[in-house]
């Protein structure tokens, strides 16, 4: 079991991430196939040489030819898909996903997929405030962080292959984290920042703001422009970690506020350092 | 009274902003002089053609030759400076500053400077997480927003000159706001975002975070890397507006947290839109 230029790779779900993965891997010379529900996305990806074959129909004939399958779907759609079609996947294939939360996904997916298949979950720490395969842009993945979340059931060779695949796609630092540690980390690093950006946006709806903003505000609010369907799903799936991080953050902000109210410069500067 | 290529411009305080202003204006062919407390900064600016003359000594002979004086100093240092030396400035000169808060500065400065001089306060909405004239970079100012805060005492021609000067420096959208409106706006747009970034940083001090971060977190925390001396001064000077904005933001964040806890997807998605 290894990743070679003959490995046939299937990308299920042609959105921004699926399309960007396809772009990177096609450029590297891999055979990339795709299944996506939208015919236009398949046509676009074929015309632009992101994929070599693609279909909207899930069939055993098509699915069974692939050695590696990457699911670039919303978390729940991913679980539904494998529940329905996992029998079409060939024995010993490598399977991964890109879901932003893991505890609610990985153990359920393992129950469905293992032991006939080699499932190893992973999370690309990259994105852009645009959607769809037409915006696919593999430069966003270049040197981005990539997290693999193996469990006690993960095959070590499969973990290596996912790691190699991430390198081929262009990711920079590739790390392994436990499922639990991943979700805790992500609650802080990604979900909390998105919650902050959303809350900032709901604070004020003045249209003239843009005439006065500096970089810091633009950076913060750019990330508020998110896909509400996916993120609400992710927030709820990681609810306990996320709520805890919001509580910790809120108490730090209130602490900072107190130093301002009390004009306690030395404590304020301590927090800033 | 107008801005011409013969106008001699003095920049007091050669930090990042002072140096970047000097860079823009020198490139445009203006005669730029400078007073700064650090001899090395003056030498650097002379060697790199940011200024044509400069000194660490404040003298009537030097100061009185300038038509326009831009103070790029910390707020309190600015007030101290003009209290001590305003008599050296020639009659009818145009005077401005770059302070990040206005209510605590403008009325005091007007008392010291008017009516012999034309003082109009302004605020460049641009910055970078670096300090000192050696990092001067006028590209940061290009197309950035610029706010002028005239009062009932401001001379209209002087306001126009500051506006023209901002154009010459390279600013994009140039707006006028009242002193009060400026401080309220800045509390939300700039100070609150910095408070958020600081609080995020004090939440967790894990050194390995950088292996897992995505863009959103990097954007947020980059701005936490601030000059604690200046920002603590700004926060305290704008305390009432800032504390109010922190309270509004905190209550929005708690509202979002409640939707996550209650898995109230429709309300959560409403907030995201």
Coordinates of C-alpha atoms in Angstrom, one line a residue:
Chain A
X1 CA 0.0 0.0 0.0
X2 CA 1.6 3.2 -1.2
X3 CA 1.0 6.4 -3.0
X4 CA 2.3 6.2 -6.6
X5 CA 1.6 8.2 -9.7
X6 CA -0.6 5.2 -10.7
X7 CA -2.9 5.7 -7.7
X8 CA -6.3 6.6 -8.9
X9 CA -7.9 9.2 -6.7
X10 CA -11.6 10.0 -6.4
X11 CA -12.8 13.3 -5.0
X12 CA -16.4 13.2 -3.8
X13 CA -17.9 16.7 -3.6
X14 CA -16.6 19.4 -6.0
X15 CA -16.7 22.6 -3.9
X16 CA -13.9 25.0 -3.3
X17 CA -11.8 22.5 -1.3
X18 CA -12.6 19.5 -3.6
X19 CA -11.8 21.6 -6.6
X20 CA -8.6 22.9 -5.2
X21 CA -7.4 19.4 -4.2
X22 CA -8.2 18.2 -7.7
X23 CA -6.3 21.1 -9.2
X24 CA -3.1 20.4 -7.2
X25 CA -3.2 16.6 -7.8
X26 CA -4.0 16.9 -11.5
X27 CA -1.1 19.2 -12.0
X28 CA 1.1 16.6 -10.3
X29 CA -0.1 14.0 -12.8
X30 CA -2.5 11.9 -10.8
X31 CA -5.6 10.5 -12.3
X32 CA -8.4 12.3 -10.6
X33 CA -12.0 11.3 -10.9
X34 CA -15.0 13.0 -9.2
X35 CA -18.5 12.5 -8.1
X36 CA -20.6 15.6 -7.4
X37 CA -24.3 16.2 -7.4
X38 CA -24.1 19.2 -9.7
X39 CA -23.6 18.4 -13.4
X40 CA -22.3 21.9 -14.1
X41 CA -19.5 21.5 -11.6
X42 CA -18.4 18.2 -13.2
X43 CA -18.4 19.9 -16.6
X44 CA -16.5 22.9 -15.4
X45 CA -13.9 20.6 -13.7
X46 CA -13.5 18.5 -16.9
X47 CA -13.2 21.6 -19.1
X48 CA -10.6 23.1 -16.9
X49 CA -8.6 19.9 -16.5
X50 CA -9.1 19.6 -12.8
X51 CA -10.4 16.0 -13.3
X52 CA -10.1 13.4 -15.9
X53 CA -13.5 11.8 -15.4
X54 CA -16.6 12.7 -13.4
X55 CA -20.2 11.8 -12.8
X56 CA -23.2 12.8 -10.9
X57 CA -24.3 9.1 -10.6
X58 CA -22.9 6.9 -7.8
X59 CA -22.3 3.5 -9.3
X60 CA -20.2 0.5 -8.2
X61 CA -18.5 0.4 -11.6
X62 CA -17.2 4.0 -11.3
X63 CA -16.4 4.0 -7.5
X64 CA -14.6 0.7 -7.4
X65 CA -11.8 1.7 -9.7
X66 CA -10.3 4.2 -7.2
X67 CA -7.4 3.5 -4.7
X68 CA -7.9 6.7 -2.7
X69 CA -11.1 8.4 -2.0
X70 CA -11.3 12.0 -0.5
X71 CA -14.6 13.1 0.7
X72 CA -15.0 16.9 0.4
X73 CA -18.5 17.0 1.7
X74 CA -20.4 18.6 4.7
X75 CA -20.0 16.4 7.7
X76 CA -23.5 14.9 7.8
X77 CA -23.6 14.5 4.0
X78 CA -20.3 12.5 4.3
X79 CA -21.8 10.1 6.8
X80 CA -25.0 9.7 4.7
X81 CA -22.9 9.0 1.6
X82 CA -20.8 6.3 3.1
X83 CA -23.7 4.7 4.8
X84 CA -25.4 4.3 1.4
X85 CA -22.5 3.5 -0.9
X86 CA -19.5 2.2 1.1
X87 CA -20.0 -1.2 -0.5
X88 CA -19.0 0.2 -3.8
X89 CA -15.5 1.1 -2.6
X90 CA -12.9 -1.5 -3.4
X91 CA -11.2 -3.5 -0.6
X92 CA -8.2 -1.8 1.1
X93 CA -8.9 1.5 -0.5
X94 CA -7.7 4.6 1.5
X95 CA -10.5 6.9 2.6
X96 CA -10.3 10.3 4.1
X97 CA -12.5 13.3 4.6
X98 CA -12.0 17.1 5.2
X99 CA -14.5 17.7 8.0
X100 CA -13.8 20.5 10.4
X101 CA -14.9 18.5 13.5
X102 CA -13.8 15.0 14.2
X103 CA -15.3 13.4 17.4
X104 CA -18.8 13.4 15.9
X105 CA -17.6 12.1 12.6
X106 CA -14.6 9.8 12.9
X107 CA -16.0 7.1 15.2
X108 CA -19.2 6.9 13.2
X109 CA -17.3 6.7 9.9
X110 CA -15.0 4.0 11.3
X111 CA -18.0 1.9 12.3
X112 CA -19.3 2.1 8.8
X113 CA -16.0 1.7 6.9
X114 CA -13.6 -0.4 8.9
X115 CA -12.1 -3.0 8.7
X116 CA -12.4 -3.6 5.0
X117 CA -11.2 -0.1 4.1
X118 CA -8.4 2.1 5.4
X119 CA -10.1 5.2 6.8
X120 CA -7.9 8.0 8.2
X121 CA -9.5 11.3 8.9
X122 CA -7.8 14.7 8.1
X123 CA -8.4 18.4 8.2
X124 CA -6.9 21.0 5.8
X125 CA -6.4 24.3 7.7
X126 CA -7.1 26.4 4.7
X127 CA -10.0 28.1 3.1
X128 CA -11.2 31.2 1.4
X129 CA -14.4 33.2 1.6
X130 CA -15.6 32.0 -1.7
X131 CA -17.4 28.9 -2.7
X132 CA -17.7 26.4 -5.5
X133 CA -15.4 24.6 -7.9
X134 CA -15.3 27.8 -10.1
X135 CA -13.3 29.5 -7.4
X136 CA -10.9 26.5 -6.9
X137 CA -7.4 27.8 -6.2
X138 CA -4.7 25.5 -5.1
X139 CA -2.4 28.3 -4.1
X140 CA -4.6 28.6 -0.9
X141 CA -3.4 25.2 0.1
X142 CA 0.3 25.9 -0.5
X143 CA 2.2 25.7 2.8
X144 CA -1.0 25.7 4.8
X145 CA -1.2 23.5 7.9
X146 CA -2.7 20.0 7.6
X147 CA -3.9 17.9 10.5
X148 CA -4.4 14.1 10.5
X149 CA -6.4 12.6 13.3
X150 CA -5.6 8.9 13.5
X151 CA -7.3 6.6 16.1
X152 CA -6.3 3.3 17.6
X153 CA -7.9 1.6 14.7
X154 CA -6.0 3.5 12.0
X155 CA -3.6 1.6 9.8
X156 CA -0.1 3.2 10.1
X157 CA 0.6 2.8 6.4
X158 CA -2.6 4.5 5.5
X159 CA -1.7 7.4 7.8
X160 CA 1.6 7.7 5.9
X161 CA -0.2 7.8 2.6
X162 CA -2.5 10.5 3.7
X163 CA 0.5 12.5 4.9
X164 CA 2.2 12.0 1.5
X165 CA -0.9 12.9 -0.3
X166 CA -1.1 16.2 1.8
X167 CA 2.5 16.9 0.7
X168 CA 1.7 16.3 -2.9
X169 CA -1.3 18.7 -2.6
X170 CA 1.1 21.3 -1.3
X171 CA 0.4 21.5 2.4
X172 CA 3.3 22.7 4.6
X173 CA 3.3 21.5 8.2
X174 CA 1.6 18.2 8.4
X175 CA 0.7 17.1 12.0
X176 CA -1.1 14.3 13.8
X177 CA -3.5 15.1 16.6
X178 CA -5.9 12.9 18.5
X179 CA -9.6 13.3 17.6
X180 CA -10.3 15.0 20.9
X181 CA -7.3 17.3 20.9
X182 CA -8.2 18.3 17.4
X183 CA -11.7 19.3 18.3
X184 CA -10.5 21.2 21.4
X185 CA -7.8 23.0 19.3
X186 CA -10.2 23.8 16.5
X187 CA -12.8 25.2 18.9
X188 CA -10.2 27.7 19.9
X189 CA -8.2 28.4 16.7
X190 CA -11.0 28.4 14.2
X191 CA -14.5 28.3 15.6
X192 CA -14.0 30.9 18.3
X193 CA -12.5 33.3 15.8
X194 CA -15.4 32.8 13.5
X195 CA -17.9 33.4 16.4
X196 CA -16.0 36.6 17.2
X197 CA -16.2 37.8 13.6
X198 CA -19.9 37.0 13.5
X199 CA -20.6 38.9 16.7
X200 CA -18.7 41.9 15.5
X201 CA -20.8 42.0 12.4
X202 CA -24.0 41.8 14.3
X203 CA -22.9 44.7 16.6
X204 CA -23.3 47.4 14.0
X205 CA -24.8 47.5 10.7
X206 CA -23.7 51.0 9.6
X207 CA -23.1 51.0 5.8
X208 CA -20.6 53.9 5.9
X209 CA -18.2 52.0 8.1
X210 CA -16.0 51.1 5.2
X211 CA -14.9 54.7 4.8
X212 CA -13.2 54.6 8.2
X213 CA -11.9 51.1 8.6
X214 CA -8.3 50.1 9.0
X215 CA -6.7 46.8 8.3
X216 CA -7.4 45.2 11.6
X217 CA -11.2 45.5 11.2
X218 CA -11.1 44.3 7.6
X219 CA -9.1 41.2 8.6
X220 CA -11.6 40.4 11.3
X221 CA -14.7 40.8 9.4
X222 CA -13.6 39.2 6.2
X223 CA -13.8 35.9 8.0
X224 CA -17.4 36.6 9.1
X225 CA -18.4 36.1 5.5
X226 CA -18.9 32.3 6.0
X227 CA -21.2 29.6 4.8
X228 CA -23.8 29.6 7.4
X229 CA -25.1 26.1 6.6
X230 CA -21.7 24.4 7.1
X231 CA -20.6 26.4 10.1
X232 CA -23.8 26.1 12.1
X233 CA -23.4 22.3 11.6
X234 CA -19.8 22.4 12.8
X235 CA -20.5 24.7 15.7
X236 CA -23.2 22.3 17.0
X237 CA -21.1 19.2 16.5
X238 CA -18.4 20.8 18.6
X239 CA -20.6 22.5 21.0
X240 CA -19.1 21.6 24.4
X241 CA -15.5 22.6 23.4
X242 CA -16.7 25.7 21.6
X243 CA -18.9 27.0 24.4
X244 CA -16.1 26.5 26.8
X245 CA -13.7 28.5 24.6
X246 CA -16.2 31.3 24.3
X247 CA -16.5 31.4 28.1
X248 CA -12.8 31.6 28.6
X249 CA -12.4 34.3 25.9
X250 CA -15.3 36.3 27.3
X251 CA -13.8 36.3 30.8
X252 CA -10.4 37.4 29.4
X253 CA -12.1 40.3 27.5
X254 CA -13.9 41.3 30.6
X255 CA -10.7 41.2 32.6
X256 CA -9.1 43.6 30.0
X257 CA -12.2 45.8 30.2
X258 CA -11.7 46.1 34.0
X259 CA -8.1 47.2 33.5
X260 CA -9.4 50.0 31.2
X261 CA -12.2 51.0 33.6
X262 CA -9.7 51.1 36.5
X263 CA -7.0 52.7 34.4
X264 CA -4.7 50.0 35.6
X265 CA -2.0 50.5 33.0
X266 CA 0.5 48.0 34.3
X267 CA -2.0 45.1 34.3
X268 CA -3.3 46.2 30.9
X269 CA 0.3 46.3 29.5
X270 CA 0.9 42.9 31.0
X271 CA -2.0 41.5 29.0
X272 CA -0.7 43.1 25.8
X273 CA 2.7 41.6 26.0
Chain B
X1 CA -3.0 79.7 2.3
X2 CA -2.5 76.7 0.1
X3 CA -0.4 73.6 -0.4
X4 CA 2.2 74.1 -3.0
X5 CA 5.5 72.4 -3.9
X6 CA 7.2 75.2 -2.1
X7 CA 5.4 74.4 1.2
X8 CA 8.0 73.4 3.8
X9 CA 6.8 70.5 5.9
X10 CA 8.1 69.5 9.3
X11 CA 7.5 66.1 10.7
X12 CA 7.9 65.8 14.5
X13 CA 8.5 62.3 15.6
X14 CA 10.2 59.8 13.2
X15 CA 8.5 56.5 13.9
X16 CA 6.8 54.2 11.5
X17 CA 4.0 56.7 10.6
X18 CA 6.3 59.8 10.6
X19 CA 8.8 58.0 8.5
X20 CA 6.2 56.7 6.0
X21 CA 4.6 60.2 5.7
X22 CA 8.1 61.6 5.0
X23 CA 8.8 58.9 2.4
X24 CA 5.6 59.7 0.5
X25 CA 6.1 63.5 0.6
X26 CA 9.8 63.5 -0.2
X27 CA 9.1 61.3 -3.3
X28 CA 6.5 63.9 -4.3
X29 CA 9.2 66.6 -4.2
X30 CA 8.3 68.5 -1.0
X31 CA 11.0 69.8 1.4
X32 CA 10.7 67.7 4.5
X33 CA 12.4 68.5 7.8
X34 CA 12.2 66.5 11.0
X35 CA 12.6 66.8 14.7
X36 CA 13.0 63.5 16.6
X37 CA 14.5 62.7 19.9
X38 CA 16.7 59.9 18.5
X39 CA 19.8 60.9 16.6
X40 CA 20.0 57.6 14.8
X41 CA 16.5 58.0 13.4
X42 CA 17.4 61.4 12.0
X43 CA 20.6 60.0 10.4
X44 CA 18.8 57.0 8.9
X45 CA 16.1 59.3 7.4
X46 CA 18.7 61.6 6.0
X47 CA 20.7 58.8 4.5
X48 CA 17.6 57.3 2.9
X49 CA 16.3 60.5 1.6
X50 CA 13.2 60.5 3.6
X51 CA 14.0 64.0 4.8
X52 CA 16.2 66.9 3.7
X53 CA 17.1 68.2 7.1
X54 CA 16.6 67.0 10.7
X55 CA 17.6 67.7 14.2
X56 CA 17.1 66.4 17.8
X57 CA 17.2 69.9 19.2
X58 CA 14.0 72.0 19.2
X59 CA 14.9 75.6 18.3
X60 CA 12.9 78.6 17.1
X61 CA 15.3 79.0 14.2
X62 CA 14.6 75.5 12.9
X63 CA 10.9 75.2 13.7
X64 CA 9.9 78.7 12.4
X65 CA 10.8 78.0 8.8
X66 CA 8.0 75.5 8.3
X67 CA 4.6 76.1 6.8
X68 CA 3.0 72.8 7.8
X69 CA 3.8 70.8 10.9
X70 CA 2.7 67.2 11.3
X71 CA 3.0 65.7 14.8
X72 CA 3.6 62.0 14.7
X73 CA 3.9 61.6 18.4
X74 CA 2.1 59.7 21.2
X75 CA -0.9 61.7 22.3
X76 CA 0.5 63.0 25.6
X77 CA 3.9 63.6 24.2
X78 CA 2.2 65.7 21.5
X79 CA 0.4 67.9 24.1
X80 CA 3.6 68.3 26.1
X81 CA 5.6 69.3 23.0
X82 CA 3.2 72.0 21.9
X83 CA 2.8 73.3 25.4
X84 CA 6.6 73.8 25.6
X85 CA 7.4 74.9 22.0
X86 CA 4.3 76.3 20.2
X87 CA 5.8 79.8 20.3
X88 CA 8.5 78.6 17.9
X89 CA 6.0 77.9 15.2
X90 CA 5.5 80.6 12.7
X91 CA 2.2 82.6 12.5
X92 CA -0.5 81.0 10.3
X93 CA 1.3 77.7 10.0
X94 CA -0.9 74.6 9.5
X95 CA -0.6 72.1 12.3
X96 CA -2.0 68.5 12.5
X97 CA -1.4 65.4 14.5
X98 CA -2.0 61.6 13.9
X99 CA -3.5 60.7 17.3
X100 CA -5.8 57.7 17.5
X101 CA -8.2 59.4 19.9
X102 CA -9.5 63.0 19.5
X103 CA -11.8 64.2 22.3
X104 CA -9.0 64.1 24.9
X105 CA -6.5 65.8 22.5
X106 CA -8.1 68.2 20.1
X107 CA -9.7 70.6 22.6
X108 CA -6.6 70.8 24.7
X109 CA -4.4 71.3 21.6
X110 CA -6.8 74.0 20.3
X111 CA -6.5 75.9 23.6
X112 CA -2.7 75.9 23.3
X113 CA -2.4 76.6 19.5
X114 CA -5.3 78.7 18.4
X115 CA -5.9 81.4 17.1
X116 CA -2.4 82.2 15.9
X117 CA -2.0 78.9 14.2
X118 CA -4.3 76.7 12.0
X119 CA -4.7 73.5 13.9
X120 CA -6.7 70.7 12.3
X121 CA -6.6 67.2 13.7
X122 CA -6.5 64.1 11.6
X123 CA -6.1 60.3 11.9
X124 CA -4.5 58.0 9.3
X125 CA -6.3 54.6 9.4
X126 CA -3.2 52.7 8.5
X127 CA -0.5 50.9 10.4
X128 CA 1.6 47.9 10.5
X129 CA 2.8 45.7 13.3
X130 CA 6.3 47.1 13.1
X131 CA 7.9 50.1 14.6
X132 CA 10.4 52.8 13.9
X133 CA 11.6 54.8 10.9
X134 CA 13.7 51.9 9.6
X135 CA 10.4 50.1 8.8
X136 CA 8.9 53.1 7.1
X137 CA 6.8 52.0 4.2
X138 CA 4.5 54.4 2.4
X139 CA 2.8 51.6 0.5
X140 CA 0.8 51.0 3.7
X141 CA -0.7 54.4 3.4
X142 CA -1.7 53.9 -0.2
X143 CA -5.5 54.0 -0.6
X144 CA -6.0 53.7 3.2
X145 CA -8.7 55.7 4.8
X146 CA -8.0 59.1 6.3
X147 CA -10.2 60.9 8.8
X148 CA -10.1 64.7 9.5
X149 CA -11.8 65.9 12.7
X150 CA -12.6 69.6 12.3
X151 CA -14.2 71.6 15.1
X152 CA -16.2 74.8 15.1
X153 CA -12.9 76.6 15.5
X154 CA -11.2 75.0 12.5
X155 CA -10.3 77.2 9.5
X156 CA -11.9 75.8 6.4
X157 CA -8.9 76.5 4.2
X158 CA -6.7 74.6 6.7
X159 CA -9.1 71.6 6.5
X160 CA -8.7 71.7 2.7
X161 CA -5.0 71.8 3.0
X162 CA -4.9 68.8 5.3
X163 CA -7.2 67.0 2.9
X164 CA -4.8 67.8 -0.1
X165 CA -1.9 66.8 2.0
X166 CA -3.5 63.4 2.7
X167 CA -4.1 62.9 -1.0
X168 CA -0.5 63.8 -1.7
X169 CA 0.6 61.2 0.9
X170 CA -1.4 58.6 -1.0
X171 CA -4.5 58.1 1.2
X172 CA -7.6 56.9 -0.6
X173 CA -10.9 57.9 1.0
X174 CA -10.6 61.1 2.9
X175 CA -13.5 61.9 5.3
X176 CA -14.5 64.4 7.9
X177 CA -16.0 63.3 11.2
X178 CA -16.8 65.2 14.4
X179 CA -14.4 64.6 17.2
X180 CA -17.0 62.7 19.2
X181 CA -18.2 60.6 16.2
X182 CA -14.6 59.8 15.5
X183 CA -13.9 58.5 19.0
X184 CA -17.1 56.5 19.0
X185 CA -16.3 54.9 15.6
X186 CA -12.7 54.2 16.5
X187 CA -13.8 52.5 19.7
X188 CA -15.7 50.0 17.6
X189 CA -13.6 49.8 14.5
X190 CA -10.1 49.8 15.9
X191 CA -9.9 49.6 19.6
X192 CA -12.4 46.8 20.1
X193 CA -10.7 44.6 17.5
X194 CA -7.4 45.2 19.3
X195 CA -9.0 44.3 22.6
X196 CA -10.4 41.1 21.1
X197 CA -7.0 40.2 19.7
X198 CA -5.3 40.8 23.0
X199 CA -7.9 38.7 24.9
X200 CA -7.5 35.8 22.4
X201 CA -3.8 35.8 23.0
X202 CA -4.1 35.7 26.8
X203 CA -6.6 32.8 26.4
X204 CA -3.9 30.3 25.5
X205 CA -0.2 30.3 25.5
X206 CA 0.5 27.1 23.8
X207 CA 3.6 27.4 21.6
X208 CA 2.6 24.6 19.2
X209 CA -0.5 26.5 18.1
X210 CA 1.3 27.7 15.0
X211 CA 1.4 24.2 13.5
X212 CA -2.4 24.1 13.4
X213 CA -3.6 27.6 12.7
X214 CA -5.5 28.7 9.7
X215 CA -5.7 32.1 8.1
X216 CA -8.5 33.4 10.3
X217 CA -6.6 33.0 13.5
X218 CA -3.4 34.4 12.0
X219 CA -5.3 37.5 10.9
X220 CA -6.8 38.0 14.3
X221 CA -3.7 37.6 16.3
X222 CA -1.3 39.4 14.1
X223 CA -3.0 42.6 15.2
X224 CA -2.5 41.7 18.9
X225 CA 1.2 42.4 18.4
X226 CA 0.9 46.0 19.4
X227 CA 2.8 48.7 21.1
X228 CA 1.5 48.4 24.6
X229 CA 2.6 51.9 25.7
X230 CA 0.7 53.7 23.0
X231 CA -2.4 51.5 23.0
X232 CA -2.9 51.6 26.8
X233 CA -2.8 55.4 26.5
X234 CA -5.4 55.3 23.7
X235 CA -7.7 52.8 25.5
X236 CA -7.8 54.9 28.6
X237 CA -8.3 58.2 26.7
X238 CA -11.3 56.7 25.0
X239 CA -12.5 54.6 27.9
X240 CA -16.2 55.4 28.0
X241 CA -16.8 54.6 24.3
X242 CA -14.5 51.6 24.3
X243 CA -16.1 50.0 27.4
X244 CA -19.5 50.5 25.9
X245 CA -18.4 48.7 22.7
X246 CA -16.9 45.9 24.6
X247 CA -20.2 45.4 26.5
X248 CA -22.2 45.4 23.2
X249 CA -19.9 43.0 21.6
X250 CA -19.8 40.7 24.6
X251 CA -23.6 40.5 24.7
X252 CA -23.7 39.6 21.0
X253 CA -21.2 36.9 21.5
X254 CA -23.2 35.5 24.4
X255 CA -26.3 35.6 22.2
X256 CA -24.5 33.5 19.6
X257 CA -23.3 31.1 22.3
X258 CA -26.9 30.6 23.4
X259 CA -27.9 29.7 19.9
X260 CA -25.1 27.1 19.9
X261 CA -26.1 25.7 23.3
X262 CA -29.7 25.5 22.3
X263 CA -28.9 24.2 18.9
X264 CA -31.1 26.9 17.5
X265 CA -29.9 26.7 13.9
X266 CA -32.3 29.2 12.4
X267 CA -31.3 32.0 14.8
X268 CA -27.6 31.1 14.5
X269 CA -27.8 31.3 10.7
X270 CA -29.7 34.6 11.0
X271 CA -26.7 36.0 12.9
X272 CA -24.3 34.7 10.3
X273 CA -26.0 36.3 7.4

